[in-house]
DNA sequence: CTTCGCAATGCAAGCGCTTACACACTCTGG
DNA sequence: CCAGAGTGTGTAAGCGCTTGCATTGCGAAG
């Protein structure tokens, strides 16, 4: 029946264990939390007693007593994107092992203020905070650093706060060089978030890097070859249609995310154009569906970013960890949406 | 700056509020939690005092004292799939409003046992549990019902436990009829999870419904037209290659998930075949990328399933809610991967 | 003018842990 | 042989809430 199980279930308290093991509750607590100054024999007795009673510590009581929440907050502008959920998955993976909880919050640009000032609702329940893809800049970082909360920023290179990010300029250069090497001269660019009043420096860095790489090859990036794709599939589609409607459209386009590329490929199909032959398309991310699309792209190991971020947070929570930036590798994945310019 | 804020931050306790408002802590607690028997004037005083002190209740203390965890567990076989994360997003959306937390756990088929027996680690920390896509069957459901924990199952029609699901047989019929109406006679099917020792009834129901619909039209589903695509992109690709290598391959294929379709479309491209002209492909889900692929599919409102599940859980937690099944609508979305058979 | 009922509030006992402090040992070295 | 330095364990005071029960008013009924 398993009634024995259910009845014992979730009911054993630390006192029960203490009684069962014949020691005090304090000793049980220490033994279970691997404190020093517990005799090996005692520890074993306690562990066995706990096992016998199926004891699981009540985390609420533990947190209340210790003042530690064992929870870290994660803030991201939007949680539904592939990028974010992948980062979250990486973070969660590491935290699950460390028995930390993740409290997830959305941070639209306007809510950012609150975070830095320390949104009480959030702040009080967490031991630390991970910001993903929240534009924060050195000013914000400095503010963040003055808060007593451990913080780490994902997706941006910072000095005052531990951060993890790819080298966006390098990614842009990789994409540009690939297109240039294939012989393209008329090259377009699709970014996003340009309409936000807040400057988001990821697209900015990428755009700058891209323009610089073109320039280095003696090429220009005319503004009519630049579109905002909103980092969405539909936005990518619209952007590609716009670019293709130019009198002399680009022969190759870099879109700053694979999802925008999906929309762009749709647009090309609608225009009866073949990607990689009539127009070259290169992305950024290496989304799981990109392989199926045959999309050439700049791969970034998103989940790894999440994992690393979580580990850095753990280090910081334990008092290790110095403030520094951790760069993440980027590499070109060639598939079939890029080729030499037509004709 | 903002020191006034930071210093006040997270430090005000219920006693501080009580003092500030000139009432007892008990009254503060009751006022803040909208209990009956609190005079309107008192409630206002308390609310204002709380506001002034930026008071936020310490949830650990509240949970410890009340015995309620205000957390519900969510179990799913794998969390990385689009389907699951979409469901989770829906659930989270509702819970965030209700100020409930979500504790997420993975449940591979073997871990299932534990859930039903009540995995202590999980059980103790939650007020209820939502199972998504965990094959559970009426037996499991009955077991679940005997646990004192509120439970709801997503993705399966059950009698003993409140459940939410689409009508899989109907979805299969929709797909089959669409292909049949287009004139196809040689129709293939790609499912998944056939290799698991556990029978997962979602693919089973869909396969049965599909075979039945074909039969009703006087068609057969020969076993060489059936492949396992593992519900993954790569699996879909392999399955399509396998089907196309038959001496007389099918002219149309239903794959039980859009992600498998992405792989299938890739396979067709690799074979220089055009979807919708040479071979028709129809999916199931309506994944966000499906529109970009031009994929014809059976749409299920996944996020709504999550939302509804969460609301039903809330009802149950509050003592309302009777055990019943909630069916979810399904509909055909026509795009360009289906057409009449060639020739 | 009592008496009763009930709305409104306060008192105080926990909830199940953690941890400072006190205490009791067992070894050392002088 | 004793002081002092560790170890190992217990005692008990909270952590910040919730809630059963007791208490206080106050209006309505008798």
XYZ file of C-alpha atoms (C1' of nucleotides) in Angstrom:
746
model
C 0.000 0.000 0.000
C 2.750 2.400 0.855
C 0.648 3.824 3.649
C 3.629 3.526 5.903
C 5.411 5.814 3.509
C 2.685 8.384 3.131
C 2.065 8.545 6.819
C 5.706 9.031 7.632
C 5.949 11.396 4.754
C 6.895 14.949 5.257
C 6.073 14.726 8.892
C 9.397 13.921 10.480
C 10.981 16.994 12.015
C 14.485 17.574 13.138
C 13.405 16.734 16.669
C 12.182 13.338 15.575
C 15.544 12.659 14.030
C 17.299 13.847 17.157
C 15.250 11.499 19.289
C 15.785 8.624 16.898
C 19.518 9.192 16.845
C 19.740 9.905 20.548
C 21.364 13.310 20.176
C 20.272 16.913 20.385
C 18.602 18.810 17.566
C 21.610 21.074 17.315
C 23.806 18.104 16.593
C 21.411 16.868 13.960
C 21.452 20.230 12.284
C 25.233 20.336 12.324
C 25.638 16.776 11.139
C 23.238 17.237 8.271
C 24.853 20.429 7.145
C 28.352 19.007 7.256
C 29.607 21.303 9.918
C 32.974 20.791 11.490
C 33.181 19.483 15.038
C 30.834 16.591 14.641
C 32.308 13.189 15.410
C 32.251 10.847 12.469
C 30.349 8.228 14.452
C 27.691 10.752 15.454
C 27.316 11.957 11.923
C 26.696 8.418 10.750
C 24.113 7.801 13.452
C 22.274 10.977 12.478
C 22.386 10.243 8.784
C 20.978 6.800 9.352
C 18.224 8.068 11.601
C 17.300 10.713 9.052
C 17.181 8.100 6.345
C 15.031 5.808 8.406
C 12.486 8.566 8.997
C 12.643 9.850 5.415
C 13.512 13.171 6.934
C 13.642 16.218 4.701
C 14.446 19.547 6.225
C 11.732 22.171 6.000
C 13.423 24.761 3.886
C 11.202 27.554 5.070
C 12.212 27.017 8.641
C 15.845 26.737 7.644
C 15.718 29.918 5.654
C 13.896 31.791 8.325
C 16.342 30.732 10.984
C 19.468 31.278 8.977
C 18.399 34.413 7.199
C 19.588 32.934 3.957
C 17.049 32.574 1.233
C 19.044 30.122 -0.849
C 17.324 31.694 -3.781
C 18.790 33.826 -6.478
C 16.814 36.145 -8.672
C 17.086 36.183 -12.411
C 15.993 39.186 -14.388
C 15.520 39.226 -18.124
C 13.670 41.533 -20.497
C 11.531 38.774 -21.931
C 11.456 35.177 -20.936
C 9.835 33.628 -23.945
C 12.691 34.026 -26.369
C 14.778 31.035 -27.183
C 17.901 32.775 -26.002
C 16.541 33.555 -22.584
C 14.982 30.198 -21.944
C 18.224 28.557 -22.931
C 20.172 30.716 -20.505
C 17.643 29.986 -17.803
C 17.947 26.274 -18.481
C 21.703 26.502 -18.025
C 21.385 28.443 -14.806
C 18.761 26.129 -13.434
C 20.845 23.083 -14.195
C 23.666 24.318 -12.017
C 21.443 25.631 -9.257
C 19.458 22.453 -8.998
C 22.666 20.656 -8.108
C 23.623 23.267 -5.582
C 20.129 23.176 -4.081
C 19.499 26.791 -4.835
C 16.200 28.099 -6.092
C 15.676 30.475 -8.938
C 13.210 33.299 -8.703
C 12.482 34.636 -12.123
C 11.391 38.139 -12.888
C 10.862 40.137 -16.003
C 12.630 43.402 -16.383
C 11.391 45.620 -19.096
C 13.651 48.590 -19.582
C 11.490 50.739 -17.386
C 11.457 48.315 -14.526
C 15.231 48.386 -14.560
C 15.283 51.383 -12.329
C 13.617 49.386 -9.631
C 16.181 46.651 -9.752
C 19.055 48.965 -9.285
C 17.335 50.781 -6.501
C 16.586 47.383 -5.138
C 13.024 46.404 -5.690
C 11.977 45.404 -2.224
C 9.663 42.709 -3.426
C 12.536 41.021 -5.152
C 15.490 41.964 -3.083
C 14.246 40.639 0.161
C 13.768 37.159 -1.045
C 17.086 36.598 -2.736
C 20.729 36.140 -1.902
C 21.931 37.362 -5.264
C 20.791 38.427 -8.682
C 21.646 37.457 -12.231
C 20.798 39.927 -14.956
C 20.494 38.517 -18.425
C 20.421 40.753 -21.411
C 19.434 43.733 -19.347
C 21.288 46.718 -20.599
C 23.085 47.962 -17.599
C 26.244 49.802 -18.677
C 29.100 50.776 -16.429
C 26.959 53.287 -14.552
C 24.321 50.728 -13.764
C 26.990 48.221 -12.884
C 28.557 50.559 -10.393
C 25.198 51.102 -8.771
C 24.646 47.385 -8.721
C 28.013 46.932 -7.063
C 27.113 49.252 -4.211
C 24.074 47.187 -3.370
C 25.185 44.554 -0.896
C 23.683 41.841 -3.092
C 26.003 39.658 -5.151
C 25.260 40.254 -8.796
C 26.385 38.958 -12.100
C 25.531 40.256 -15.544
C 25.141 38.029 -18.584
C 25.517 39.405 -22.081
C 27.578 42.495 -21.483
C 31.237 43.185 -20.723
C 31.511 45.143 -17.494
C 34.232 46.349 -15.158
C 32.434 46.878 -11.851
C 30.452 43.658 -11.838
C 31.309 40.113 -12.796
C 30.028 39.576 -16.294
C 29.880 36.972 -19.010
C 29.446 37.691 -22.660
C 30.506 36.897 -26.145
C 32.598 39.404 -27.997
C 29.866 40.993 -30.062
C 32.263 42.939 -32.230
C 34.097 39.760 -33.029
C 30.867 37.991 -33.956
C 30.017 40.838 -36.249
C 33.474 40.669 -37.813
C 33.099 36.915 -38.342
C 29.819 37.426 -40.172
C 31.109 40.338 -42.221
C 34.311 38.591 -43.234
C 32.434 35.507 -44.305
C 30.229 37.516 -46.623
C 33.119 39.618 -47.890
C 35.252 36.556 -48.531
C 32.442 35.099 -50.609
C 32.698 38.179 -52.792
C 29.770 40.257 -51.627
C 30.010 44.048 -51.911
C 26.434 45.112 -51.240
C 25.759 43.868 -47.738
C 22.752 44.538 -45.520
C 22.268 44.462 -41.793
C 19.224 43.707 -39.668
C 19.367 44.532 -35.988
C 16.691 45.284 -33.459
C 15.449 47.261 -30.521
C 16.438 50.487 -32.213
C 13.023 51.873 -31.354
C 13.523 51.520 -27.629
C 14.409 54.748 -25.957
C 16.984 52.873 -23.952
C 20.200 52.149 -25.785
C 20.778 48.460 -25.770
C 24.448 47.972 -26.338
C 24.390 44.471 -27.728
C 22.920 45.467 -31.089
C 24.966 48.632 -30.929
C 28.238 46.783 -30.506
C 27.326 44.337 -33.205
C 26.346 47.051 -35.633
C 29.527 48.976 -34.953
C 31.668 45.885 -35.357
C 29.937 45.021 -38.583
C 30.317 48.470 -40.049
C 33.974 48.536 -39.046
C 34.662 45.188 -40.688
C 33.026 46.357 -43.912
C 34.972 49.549 -43.825
C 38.206 47.659 -43.293
C 37.436 45.907 -46.573
C 36.772 49.181 -48.289
C 32.993 48.741 -48.194
C 30.239 50.957 -46.877
C 27.039 50.213 -45.012
C 24.511 52.657 -46.432
C 21.583 53.346 -44.159
C 19.112 51.995 -46.683
C 20.767 48.634 -46.173
C 20.019 48.691 -42.469
C 16.682 47.565 -41.018
C 15.184 46.891 -37.617
C 13.954 43.327 -37.264
C 12.900 43.526 -33.645
C 14.681 40.250 -32.904
C 11.521 38.405 -33.888
C 10.618 36.040 -36.707
C 8.000 38.339 -38.124
C 10.315 41.324 -37.750
C 12.974 39.496 -39.725
C 10.476 38.812 -42.462
C 9.429 42.435 -42.693
C 13.028 43.614 -42.652
C 14.026 41.307 -45.475
C 11.058 42.410 -47.579
C 12.091 45.985 -46.989
C 15.681 45.360 -48.007
C 14.671 43.466 -51.118
C 12.440 46.289 -52.230
C 15.409 48.650 -52.601
C 16.222 49.592 -56.182
C 19.563 47.860 -55.868
C 19.090 45.434 -53.001
C 21.949 43.884 -51.046
C 23.251 40.508 -52.207
C 23.895 39.395 -48.654
C 22.418 40.189 -45.280
C 23.479 39.604 -41.704
C 20.618 39.375 -39.240
C 21.596 39.573 -35.605
C 19.554 36.561 -34.554
C 18.620 33.268 -36.111
C 14.974 33.817 -35.369
C 15.005 36.918 -37.524
C 16.667 34.790 -40.196
C 13.775 32.358 -40.134
C 11.488 35.213 -41.061
C 13.976 36.444 -43.636
C 14.093 33.034 -45.299
C 10.320 33.038 -45.378
C 10.414 36.428 -47.081
C 12.881 35.179 -49.697
C 10.653 32.200 -50.376
C 7.698 34.529 -50.785
C 9.765 36.504 -53.287
C 10.718 33.288 -55.118
C 14.326 33.940 -54.264
C 16.685 31.174 -53.193
C 18.807 31.782 -50.145
C 22.468 31.083 -50.763
C 22.088 31.548 -54.482
C 20.144 34.762 -55.076
C 20.699 36.263 -51.665
C 23.007 35.155 -48.874
C 21.733 35.145 -45.313
C 23.775 34.711 -42.184
C 22.524 34.732 -38.619
C 23.670 34.751 -35.032
C 22.953 32.193 -32.274
C 22.697 28.749 -33.806
C 19.155 28.086 -32.794
C 18.134 24.404 -32.669
C 15.983 24.862 -35.769
C 18.760 26.558 -37.727
C 20.252 23.340 -38.886
C 16.941 22.332 -40.404
C 16.789 25.660 -42.212
C 20.330 25.121 -43.446
C 21.145 28.490 -41.977
C 24.743 29.666 -41.914
C 25.281 31.418 -38.624
C 27.597 32.540 -35.855
C 27.238 30.075 -33.059
C 27.202 31.131 -29.429
C 26.960 28.500 -26.700
C 23.995 30.004 -24.923
C 23.400 27.317 -22.388
C 27.036 27.443 -21.384
C 26.659 31.120 -20.686
C 23.867 30.296 -18.277
C 25.868 27.543 -16.640
C 28.924 29.704 -16.204
C 26.843 32.545 -14.859
C 25.319 30.274 -12.255
C 28.694 28.953 -11.174
C 30.091 32.429 -10.844
C 27.126 33.343 -8.691
C 27.708 30.339 -6.490
C 31.344 31.337 -6.090
C 30.350 34.812 -5.134
C 27.791 33.554 -2.667
C 30.498 31.572 -0.979
C 32.758 34.551 -0.803
C 35.149 33.477 -3.506
C 35.173 35.045 -6.868
C 36.698 38.287 -7.887
C 34.989 40.756 -10.145
C 35.997 40.061 -13.696
C 34.748 39.588 -17.200
C 34.495 36.125 -18.699
C 34.598 36.010 -22.481
C 32.759 33.293 -24.369
C 33.833 31.711 -27.625
C 32.037 32.323 -30.894
C 32.390 30.459 -34.145
C 31.109 30.373 -37.673
C 28.861 27.487 -38.681
C 28.665 27.183 -42.443
C 25.533 25.721 -43.928
C 23.745 26.522 -47.142
C 22.266 29.994 -46.942
C 25.450 31.719 -47.976
C 27.179 31.610 -51.297
C 28.902 33.915 -53.748
C 26.869 36.824 -55.110
C 24.753 35.965 -58.162
C 26.074 36.664 -61.631
C 22.012 58.265 -2.940
C 18.920 56.243 -2.264
C 20.497 55.271 1.009
C 17.265 55.987 2.782
C 15.726 53.365 0.604
C 18.426 50.769 0.917
C 18.618 51.162 4.629
C 14.918 50.737 5.113
C 14.974 47.964 2.613
C 13.987 44.514 3.556
C 14.377 45.299 7.196
C 10.898 46.274 8.248
C 9.126 43.444 10.018
C 5.516 42.988 10.830
C 6.225 44.333 14.303
C 7.569 47.553 12.889
C 4.394 47.971 10.912
C 2.310 47.205 13.970
C 4.126 49.858 15.964
C 3.867 52.370 13.155
C 0.166 51.756 12.781
C -0.472 51.544 16.506
C -2.062 48.115 16.438
C -1.005 44.582 17.261
C 0.954 42.353 14.925
C -2.011 40.040 14.697
C -4.115 42.841 13.315
C -1.455 43.743 10.798
C -1.311 40.164 9.621
C -5.070 40.012 9.264
C -5.350 43.378 7.579
C -2.666 42.570 5.055
C -4.177 39.239 4.228
C -7.671 40.608 3.782
C -9.206 38.692 6.595
C -12.711 39.385 7.737
C -13.280 41.182 11.021
C -10.885 44.016 10.441
C -12.406 47.474 10.559
C -12.033 49.409 7.342
C -10.341 52.269 9.140
C -7.818 49.930 10.756
C -7.074 48.257 7.485
C -6.306 51.589 5.905
C -4.036 52.609 8.748
C -2.117 49.356 8.441
C -1.830 49.563 4.685
C -0.459 53.059 4.921
C 2.027 52.139 7.610
C 3.198 49.174 5.551
C 3.610 51.392 2.541
C 5.552 53.957 4.456
C 8.012 51.347 5.710
C 8.232 49.561 2.348
C 7.171 46.489 4.209
C 7.255 43.157 2.426
C 6.295 40.044 4.309
C 8.985 37.456 4.732
C 7.509 34.566 2.850
C 9.579 31.987 4.661
C 8.207 33.035 7.977
C 4.701 33.135 6.585
C 5.018 29.701 5.110
C 6.528 28.251 8.207
C 3.829 29.669 10.407
C 0.924 28.798 8.189
C 2.142 25.425 7.025
C 1.302 26.417 3.496
C 4.117 26.356 1.029
C 2.372 28.490 -1.573
C 4.369 26.517 -4.059
C 3.160 23.994 -6.553
C 5.326 21.403 -8.178
C 5.447 20.820 -11.887
C 6.717 17.568 -13.297
C 7.572 16.997 -16.918
C 9.627 14.412 -18.756
C 11.918 16.953 -20.336
C 11.890 20.641 -19.867
C 13.815 21.774 -22.873
C 11.220 21.009 -25.502
C 9.233 23.839 -26.938
C 5.995 22.257 -25.835
C 6.999 21.967 -22.220
C 8.501 25.393 -21.919
C 5.394 26.857 -23.449
C 3.191 25.049 -20.941
C 5.452 26.185 -18.131
C 5.243 29.747 -19.368
C 1.456 29.565 -19.247
C 1.433 28.100 -15.768
C 3.923 30.605 -14.490
C 1.953 33.489 -15.883
C -1.084 32.574 -13.836
C 0.845 31.680 -10.707
C 2.809 34.876 -10.712
C -0.455 36.753 -10.422
C -1.678 34.534 -7.646
C 1.651 34.865 -5.851
C 2.333 31.183 -6.008
C 5.740 29.745 -6.742
C 6.528 26.981 -9.154
C 8.935 24.236 -8.264
C 10.000 22.427 -11.354
C 11.139 18.862 -11.521
C 11.984 16.445 -14.238
C 10.242 13.150 -14.346
C 11.738 10.569 -16.572
C 9.530 7.535 -16.862
C 11.457 5.746 -14.162
C 11.204 8.577 -11.701
C 7.456 8.438 -12.112
C 7.175 5.814 -9.467
C 8.557 8.214 -6.946
C 6.023 10.864 -7.720
C 3.113 8.600 -7.185
C 4.568 7.253 -4.013
C 5.188 10.826 -3.096
C 8.797 11.749 -3.413
C 9.484 13.240 -0.033
C 11.893 15.776 -1.355
C 9.201 17.164 -3.591
C 6.056 16.482 -1.697
C 6.977 18.280 1.428
C 7.596 21.557 -0.222
C 4.469 21.813 -2.301
C 0.762 22.357 -1.916
C -0.094 20.634 -5.163
C 1.376 19.098 -8.258
C 0.883 19.539 -11.978
C 1.989 16.732 -14.241
C 2.637 17.610 -17.831
C 3.017 14.992 -20.460
C 3.781 12.353 -17.899
C 2.061 9.202 -18.897
C -0.026 8.362 -15.961
C -3.094 6.378 -17.080
C -6.159 5.691 -15.003
C -4.224 3.496 -12.586
C -1.670 6.162 -11.892
C -4.407 8.742 -11.646
C -6.226 6.759 -9.016
C -3.049 6.486 -7.014
C -2.502 10.184 -7.434
C -6.005 10.839 -6.199
C -5.405 8.947 -2.965
C -2.465 11.166 -2.130
C -3.824 14.082 -0.188
C -2.091 16.491 -2.570
C -4.168 18.363 -5.128
C -3.078 17.243 -8.559
C -3.858 18.034 -12.116
C -2.666 16.273 -15.239
C -1.969 18.060 -18.506
C -1.951 16.201 -21.786
C -4.110 13.211 -20.983
C -7.815 12.582 -20.502
C -8.425 11.103 -17.074
C -11.357 10.191 -14.875
C -9.913 10.160 -11.370
C -7.948 13.372 -11.603
C -8.690 16.748 -13.121
C -7.059 16.797 -16.515
C -6.632 19.001 -19.539
C -5.840 17.775 -22.999
C -6.560 18.065 -26.648
C -8.486 15.312 -28.322
C -5.571 13.482 -29.890
C -7.762 11.238 -31.998
C -9.506 14.278 -33.386
C -6.174 15.926 -34.229
C -5.137 12.789 -36.040
C -8.410 12.745 -37.927
C -7.980 16.383 -38.927
C -4.547 15.646 -40.347
C -5.644 12.486 -42.098
C -8.724 14.046 -43.630
C -6.728 16.978 -44.937
C -4.334 14.686 -46.744
C -7.083 12.419 -47.996
C -9.132 15.353 -49.256
C -6.122 16.521 -51.214
C -6.185 13.181 -52.975
C -3.389 11.296 -51.273
C -3.618 7.512 -51.061
C -0.141 6.560 -49.918
C 0.200 8.271 -46.567
C 2.973 7.932 -44.004
C 3.092 8.526 -40.273
C 5.920 9.570 -38.002
C 5.422 9.249 -34.264
C 7.832 8.843 -31.422
C 8.801 7.304 -28.163
C 7.967 3.850 -29.444
C 11.276 2.644 -28.078
C 10.438 3.523 -24.496
C 9.373 0.566 -22.438
C 6.614 2.690 -21.000
C 3.604 3.101 -23.219
C 3.045 6.770 -23.768
C -0.562 7.134 -24.725
C -0.361 10.419 -26.581
C 1.413 8.967 -29.632
C -0.655 5.850 -29.228
C -3.948 7.704 -29.377
C -2.782 9.770 -32.294
C -1.586 6.754 -34.235
C -4.823 4.912 -33.597
C -6.897 7.911 -34.634
C -4.858 8.350 -37.761
C -5.119 4.703 -38.779
C -8.850 4.772 -38.107
C -9.350 7.847 -40.268
C -7.427 6.291 -43.124
C -9.403 3.121 -42.787
C -12.658 5.025 -42.855
C -11.559 6.328 -46.244
C -10.751 2.829 -47.415
C -6.993 3.320 -47.036
C -4.400 1.316 -45.191
C -1.389 2.342 -43.138
C 1.253 -0.268 -43.994
C 3.943 -0.608 -41.363
C 6.655 0.406 -43.814
C 4.973 3.798 -43.901
C 5.366 4.248 -40.175
C 8.548 5.572 -38.587
C 9.719 6.715 -35.173
C 10.928 10.303 -35.175
C 11.633 10.588 -31.483
C 9.826 13.926 -31.358
C 13.085 15.630 -32.287
C 14.266 17.598 -35.304
C 16.982 15.145 -36.152
C 14.616 12.239 -35.588
C 12.179 13.768 -38.047
C 14.936 14.102 -40.593
C 15.958 10.473 -40.240
C 12.365 9.287 -40.372
C 11.679 11.196 -43.576
C 14.805 9.838 -45.201
C 13.708 6.365 -44.235
C 10.232 6.832 -45.678
C 11.562 8.308 -48.904
C 13.872 5.352 -49.398
C 10.952 2.944 -49.746
C 10.477 1.524 -53.237
C 7.129 3.246 -53.467
C 7.339 6.053 -50.910
C 4.314 7.827 -49.470
C 3.139 11.017 -51.186
C 2.177 12.613 -47.889
C 3.298 12.284 -44.294
C 1.899 13.332 -40.981
C 4.523 13.906 -38.303
C 3.204 14.192 -34.764
C 5.154 17.332 -33.951
C 6.258 20.400 -35.834
C 9.814 19.971 -34.691
C 9.956 16.602 -36.403
C 8.571 18.348 -39.477
C 11.476 20.786 -39.468
C 13.817 17.843 -39.781
C 11.582 16.268 -42.384
C 11.644 19.416 -44.506
C 15.399 19.429 -44.238
C 15.448 15.838 -45.455
C 13.270 16.705 -48.435
C 15.581 19.574 -49.299
C 18.528 17.223 -49.116
C 16.703 14.907 -51.513
C 15.955 17.833 -53.842
C 12.280 17.286 -53.249
C 9.856 20.163 -52.800
C 7.429 19.974 -49.890
C 3.851 20.572 -50.980
C 4.601 19.592 -54.554
C 6.551 16.340 -54.482
C 5.664 15.315 -50.977
C 3.106 16.784 -48.600
C 4.033 17.271 -44.967
C 1.696 18.113 -42.127
C 2.605 18.591 -38.476
C 1.117 19.041 -35.054
C 1.571 21.943 -32.609
C 1.995 25.157 -34.562
C 5.445 25.957 -33.311
C 6.478 29.620 -33.593
C 8.900 28.768 -36.376
C 6.317 26.801 -38.342
C 4.961 29.838 -40.064
C 8.414 30.659 -41.376
C 8.708 27.112 -42.703
C 5.324 27.458 -44.349
C 4.336 24.316 -42.510
C 0.749 23.136 -42.630
C -0.129 21.841 -39.198
C -2.699 21.085 -36.548
C -2.598 23.909 -34.076
C -2.917 23.358 -30.348
C -2.924 26.336 -28.009
C -0.155 25.114 -25.756
C 0.201 28.137 -23.583
C -3.536 28.125 -22.943
C -3.244 24.577 -21.698
C -0.697 25.752 -19.159
C -2.822 28.699 -18.141
C -5.926 26.600 -17.713
C -4.003 24.000 -15.765
C -2.740 26.627 -13.391
C -6.195 28.067 -12.852
C -7.646 24.662 -12.155
C -4.902 24.083 -9.610
C -5.707 27.370 -7.936
C -9.360 26.395 -7.775
C -8.476 23.104 -6.223
C -6.172 24.733 -3.723
C -9.042 26.890 -2.622
C -11.327 23.966 -2.232
C -13.412 24.596 -5.315
C -13.066 22.573 -8.397
C -14.524 19.203 -9.105
C -12.611 16.446 -10.799
C -13.259 16.623 -14.495
C -11.659 16.612 -17.874
C -11.239 19.838 -19.819
C -10.977 19.422 -23.565
C -8.955 21.858 -25.623
C -9.720 22.978 -29.150
C -7.616 21.946 -32.101
C -7.624 23.337 -35.599
C -6.017 22.970 -38.971
C -3.654 25.700 -40.130
C -3.101 25.505 -43.863
C 0.175 26.771 -45.234
C 2.260 25.549 -48.140
C 3.693 22.152 -47.318
C 0.610 20.281 -48.423
C -0.777 19.922 -51.885
C -2.296 17.299 -54.142
C -0.169 14.249 -54.896
C 2.221 14.699 -57.824
C 1.257 13.495 -61.268
C -30.898 48.786 32.798
C -29.085 44.198 32.293
C -27.826 40.565 29.123
C -26.390 38.612 25.107
C -24.242 38.345 20.554
C -20.978 39.602 17.655
C -17.541 42.537 15.447
C -12.866 44.059 16.299
C -8.615 43.533 18.455
C -4.869 41.752 21.404
C -2.127 37.958 23.644
C 0.851 34.496 23.254
C 2.045 30.015 21.664
C 3.959 27.972 18.311
C 5.884 26.683 13.087
C 10.929 23.816 12.422
C 14.957 25.208 12.021
C 20.016 27.677 13.127
C 23.511 29.192 16.056
C 25.767 31.783 20.017
C 27.190 30.290 24.115
C 28.113 27.167 27.768
C 29.793 22.956 29.175
C 32.262 18.593 29.326
C 35.670 16.040 27.769
C 40.482 14.565 26.027
C 44.979 15.735 25.002
C 49.066 18.298 25.063
C 53.243 20.754 27.077
C 55.518 22.715 30.922
C 49.899 17.122 37.834
C 47.645 21.161 36.126
C 46.654 24.987 32.811
C 45.217 25.645 28.416
C 43.834 24.293 23.893
C 41.058 21.967 21.196
C 37.036 18.955 20.136
C 32.306 17.368 20.501
C 27.690 18.114 22.271
C 23.725 20.304 24.536
C 20.763 24.407 25.935
C 17.964 27.768 24.653
C 16.977 32.005 22.332
C 15.405 33.528 18.524
C 14.024 34.054 12.999
C 9.121 36.759 11.413
C 5.161 35.294 10.760
C -0.011 32.927 11.685
C -3.840 31.804 14.432
C -6.631 29.839 18.453
C -8.382 31.823 22.209
C -9.395 35.543 25.311
C -10.911 40.088 25.772
C -13.118 44.434 24.894
C -16.645 47.351 23.157
C -21.088 48.286 21.532
C -25.740 47.972 19.770
C -29.978 45.255 20.012
C -33.053 42.574 22.517
C -35.403 41.449 26.658
